[in-house]
Amino acid sequence: QVQLVESGGGVVQAGDSLRLSCAASGGTFSMYHMGWFRQAPGKEREFVAAISRSSTSTYYADSVKGRFTISRDNAKNAVDLQMNSLKPEDTAVYYCAAARLYTVVLAGYDYWGQGTQVTVSS
């Protein structure tokens, strides 16, 4: 059983940057591919970014490509999401998740954190 705890959310202005972190415990972190998802009010949860177990592969949603960067540190059991040039449409609750398979599909993730709120004002 893997426990995930996100941190780093907050209220920022458009154009600002924010770094989200996700701390994992209770399992072998390096065995899992990791992903970030987000859910805006009234919308379905959507894929943001994914990173493979050994960081050899990353994948991004088109909406964040070039602005967001996912990274992980297996020694620290952590995965981060660096978000630059934030836009009001990035406002959402952001979740990190762990998967045994490398996927962008929400249903493919086995463990989820509680989420952290990101609000971008215009």
PDB file of C-alpha atoms in Angstrom:
ATOM      1  CA  GLN A   1       0.000   0.000   0.000  1.00  0.00           C
ATOM      2  CA  VAL A   2       1.429   3.330  -1.080  1.00  0.00           C
ATOM      3  CA  GLN A   3       0.499   6.572   0.623  1.00  0.00           C
ATOM      4  CA  LEU A   4       0.883   9.810  -1.302  1.00  0.00           C
ATOM      5  CA  VAL A   5       0.812  13.322   0.129  1.00  0.00           C
ATOM      6  CA  GLU A   6       0.870  16.399  -2.083  1.00  0.00           C
ATOM      7  CA  SER A   7       2.081  19.830  -1.045  1.00  0.00           C
ATOM      8  CA  GLY A   8       2.961  23.169  -2.577  1.00  0.00           C
ATOM      9  CA  GLY A   9      -0.389  24.399  -3.789  1.00  0.00           C
ATOM     10  CA  GLY A  10      -1.501  27.970  -3.330  1.00  0.00           C
ATOM     11  CA  VAL A  11      -2.888  31.135  -4.872  1.00  0.00           C
ATOM     12  CA  VAL A  12      -0.760  32.813  -7.549  1.00  0.00           C
ATOM     13  CA  GLN A  13      -1.204  35.295 -10.355  1.00  0.00           C
ATOM     14  CA  ALA A  14      -1.187  34.501 -14.043  1.00  0.00           C
ATOM     15  CA  GLY A  15       2.361  34.153 -15.300  1.00  0.00           C
ATOM     16  CA  ASP A  16       3.728  33.025 -11.947  1.00  0.00           C
ATOM     17  CA  SER A  17       5.373  29.717 -11.149  1.00  0.00           C
ATOM     18  CA  LEU A  18       4.579  27.079  -8.554  1.00  0.00           C
ATOM     19  CA  ARG A  19       6.215  23.798  -7.618  1.00  0.00           C
ATOM     20  CA  LEU A  20       4.133  20.904  -6.364  1.00  0.00           C
ATOM     21  CA  SER A  21       5.654  18.022  -4.456  1.00  0.00           C
ATOM     22  CA  CYS A  22       4.370  14.560  -3.684  1.00  0.00           C
ATOM     23  CA  ALA A  23       5.876  12.436  -0.929  1.00  0.00           C
ATOM     24  CA  ALA A  24       5.414   8.675  -1.065  1.00  0.00           C
ATOM     25  CA  SER A  25       5.581   6.139   1.722  1.00  0.00           C
ATOM     26  CA  GLY A  26       4.558   2.573   2.468  1.00  0.00           C
ATOM     27  CA  GLY A  27       5.856   0.952  -0.673  1.00  0.00           C
ATOM     28  CA  THR A  28       8.823   0.661  -3.010  1.00  0.00           C
ATOM     29  CA  PHE A  29       8.584   4.013  -4.753  1.00  0.00           C
ATOM     30  CA  SER A  30      10.973   3.112  -7.564  1.00  0.00           C
ATOM     31  CA  MET A  31       8.645   0.312  -8.677  1.00  0.00           C
ATOM     32  CA  TYR A  32       5.898   2.749  -9.646  1.00  0.00           C
ATOM     33  CA  HIS A  33       5.415   5.061 -12.549  1.00  0.00           C
ATOM     34  CA  MET A  34       4.091   8.372 -11.305  1.00  0.00           C
ATOM     35  CA  GLY A  35       1.592  10.837 -12.656  1.00  0.00           C
ATOM     36  CA  TRP A  36      -0.028  14.158 -11.935  1.00  0.00           C
ATOM     37  CA  PHE A  37      -3.698  14.795 -12.623  1.00  0.00           C
ATOM     38  CA  ARG A  38      -5.955  17.758 -11.960  1.00  0.00           C
ATOM     39  CA  GLN A  39      -9.629  18.409 -11.473  1.00  0.00           C
ATOM     40  CA  ALA A  40     -11.268  21.789 -11.945  1.00  0.00           C
ATOM     41  CA  PRO A  41     -14.681  22.585 -10.438  1.00  0.00           C
ATOM     42  CA  GLY A  42     -17.443  20.923 -12.412  1.00  0.00           C
ATOM     43  CA  LYS A  43     -15.008  19.050 -14.627  1.00  0.00           C
ATOM     44  CA  GLU A  44     -13.644  15.537 -14.776  1.00  0.00           C
ATOM     45  CA  ARG A  45     -10.205  14.701 -13.481  1.00  0.00           C
ATOM     46  CA  GLU A  46      -7.678  14.976 -16.296  1.00  0.00           C
ATOM     47  CA  PHE A  47      -4.151  13.825 -16.994  1.00  0.00           C
ATOM     48  CA  VAL A  48      -1.359  16.393 -16.656  1.00  0.00           C
ATOM     49  CA  ALA A  49       1.989  14.595 -16.718  1.00  0.00           C
ATOM     50  CA  ALA A  50       3.601  11.217 -16.172  1.00  0.00           C
ATOM     51  CA  ILE A  51       7.109   9.972 -15.505  1.00  0.00           C
ATOM     52  CA  SER A  52       8.452   6.455 -15.749  1.00  0.00           C
ATOM     53  CA  ARG A  53      10.044   4.545 -12.896  1.00  0.00           C
ATOM     54  CA  SER A  54      13.610   5.494 -13.778  1.00  0.00           C
ATOM     55  CA  SER A  55      12.798   8.938 -15.231  1.00  0.00           C
ATOM     56  CA  THR A  56      13.747   7.802 -18.718  1.00  0.00           C
ATOM     57  CA  SER A  57      10.365   8.794 -20.097  1.00  0.00           C
ATOM     58  CA  THR A  58       8.015  11.697 -19.462  1.00  0.00           C
ATOM     59  CA  TYR A  59       4.725  12.613 -21.075  1.00  0.00           C
ATOM     60  CA  TYR A  60       2.589  15.731 -20.899  1.00  0.00           C
ATOM     61  CA  ALA A  61      -0.890  16.835 -21.763  1.00  0.00           C
ATOM     62  CA  ASP A  62      -0.882  19.258 -24.683  1.00  0.00           C
ATOM     63  CA  SER A  63      -2.332  21.955 -22.455  1.00  0.00           C
ATOM     64  CA  VAL A  64       0.761  22.034 -20.222  1.00  0.00           C
ATOM     65  CA  LYS A  65       3.523  20.989 -22.616  1.00  0.00           C
ATOM     66  CA  GLY A  66       6.390  23.463 -22.522  1.00  0.00           C
ATOM     67  CA  ARG A  67       5.193  25.018 -19.247  1.00  0.00           C
ATOM     68  CA  PHE A  68       5.157  22.125 -16.763  1.00  0.00           C
ATOM     69  CA  THR A  69       7.979  19.738 -15.898  1.00  0.00           C
ATOM     70  CA  ILE A  70       7.610  16.501 -13.984  1.00  0.00           C
ATOM     71  CA  SER A  71      10.580  15.037 -12.127  1.00  0.00           C
ATOM     72  CA  ARG A  72      11.245  12.437  -9.464  1.00  0.00           C
ATOM     73  CA  ASP A  73      13.861  11.526  -6.916  1.00  0.00           C
ATOM     74  CA  ASN A  74      13.704   7.828  -6.075  1.00  0.00           C
ATOM     75  CA  ALA A  75      16.162   8.261  -3.220  1.00  0.00           C
ATOM     76  CA  LYS A  76      13.756  10.703  -1.577  1.00  0.00           C
ATOM     77  CA  ASN A  77      10.547   8.905  -2.613  1.00  0.00           C
ATOM     78  CA  ALA A  78       9.270  12.090  -4.179  1.00  0.00           C
ATOM     79  CA  VAL A  79       7.844  13.380  -7.424  1.00  0.00           C
ATOM     80  CA  ASP A  80       7.545  17.069  -8.289  1.00  0.00           C
ATOM     81  CA  LEU A  81       5.640  19.137 -10.792  1.00  0.00           C
ATOM     82  CA  GLN A  82       7.237  22.447 -11.729  1.00  0.00           C
ATOM     83  CA  MET A  83       4.581  24.738 -13.192  1.00  0.00           C
ATOM     84  CA  ASN A  84       5.645  27.880 -15.038  1.00  0.00           C
ATOM     85  CA  SER A  85       3.698  30.538 -16.905  1.00  0.00           C
ATOM     86  CA  LEU A  86       0.556  29.617 -15.042  1.00  0.00           C
ATOM     87  CA  LYS A  87      -2.813  30.511 -16.524  1.00  0.00           C
ATOM     88  CA  PRO A  88      -6.220  30.911 -14.880  1.00  0.00           C
ATOM     89  CA  GLU A  89      -7.325  27.736 -16.658  1.00  0.00           C
ATOM     90  CA  ASP A  90      -4.697  25.827 -14.664  1.00  0.00           C
ATOM     91  CA  THR A  91      -6.812  26.388 -11.556  1.00  0.00           C
ATOM     92  CA  ALA A  92      -7.685  22.968 -10.124  1.00  0.00           C
ATOM     93  CA  VAL A  93      -7.008  20.468  -7.415  1.00  0.00           C
ATOM     94  CA  TYR A  94      -3.828  18.645  -8.370  1.00  0.00           C
ATOM     95  CA  TYR A  95      -3.349  14.988  -7.502  1.00  0.00           C
ATOM     96  CA  CYS A  96      -0.328  12.744  -7.707  1.00  0.00           C
ATOM     97  CA  ALA A  97      -0.815   9.082  -8.406  1.00  0.00           C
ATOM     98  CA  ALA A  98       1.193   5.875  -8.657  1.00  0.00           C
ATOM     99  CA  ALA A  99       0.817   3.160 -11.269  1.00  0.00           C
ATOM    100  CA  ARG A 100       2.359  -0.228 -11.969  1.00  0.00           C
ATOM    101  CA  LEU A 101       2.029   0.423 -15.696  1.00  0.00           C
ATOM    102  CA  TYR A 102       3.206   3.512 -17.559  1.00  0.00           C
ATOM    103  CA  THR A 103      -0.032   5.138 -18.656  1.00  0.00           C
ATOM    104  CA  VAL A 104      -1.879   8.423 -19.045  1.00  0.00           C
ATOM    105  CA  VAL A 105      -5.199   6.768 -18.279  1.00  0.00           C
ATOM    106  CA  LEU A 106      -6.726   7.682 -14.941  1.00  0.00           C
ATOM    107  CA  ALA A 107      -8.045   4.156 -14.372  1.00  0.00           C
ATOM    108  CA  GLY A 108      -4.538   2.788 -14.707  1.00  0.00           C
ATOM    109  CA  TYR A 109      -3.358   4.410 -11.486  1.00  0.00           C
ATOM    110  CA  ASP A 110      -3.465   2.355  -8.319  1.00  0.00           C
ATOM    111  CA  TYR A 111      -2.828   4.906  -5.579  1.00  0.00           C
ATOM    112  CA  TRP A 112      -3.843   8.531  -5.198  1.00  0.00           C
ATOM    113  CA  GLY A 113      -3.048  11.414  -2.931  1.00  0.00           C
ATOM    114  CA  GLN A 114      -5.629  13.740  -1.384  1.00  0.00           C
ATOM    115  CA  GLY A 115      -4.818  16.614  -3.688  1.00  0.00           C
ATOM    116  CA  THR A 116      -3.575  20.176  -3.330  1.00  0.00           C
ATOM    117  CA  GLN A 117      -5.412  23.276  -4.537  1.00  0.00           C
ATOM    118  CA  VAL A 118      -3.847  25.540  -7.128  1.00  0.00           C
ATOM    119  CA  THR A 119      -5.608  28.810  -7.877  1.00  0.00           C
ATOM    120  CA  VAL A 120      -4.374  31.142 -10.597  1.00  0.00           C
ATOM    121  CA  SER A 121      -5.873  34.608 -10.664  1.00  0.00           C
ATOM    122  CA  SER A 122      -5.933  36.777 -13.766  1.00  0.00           C
TER     123      SER A 122
END
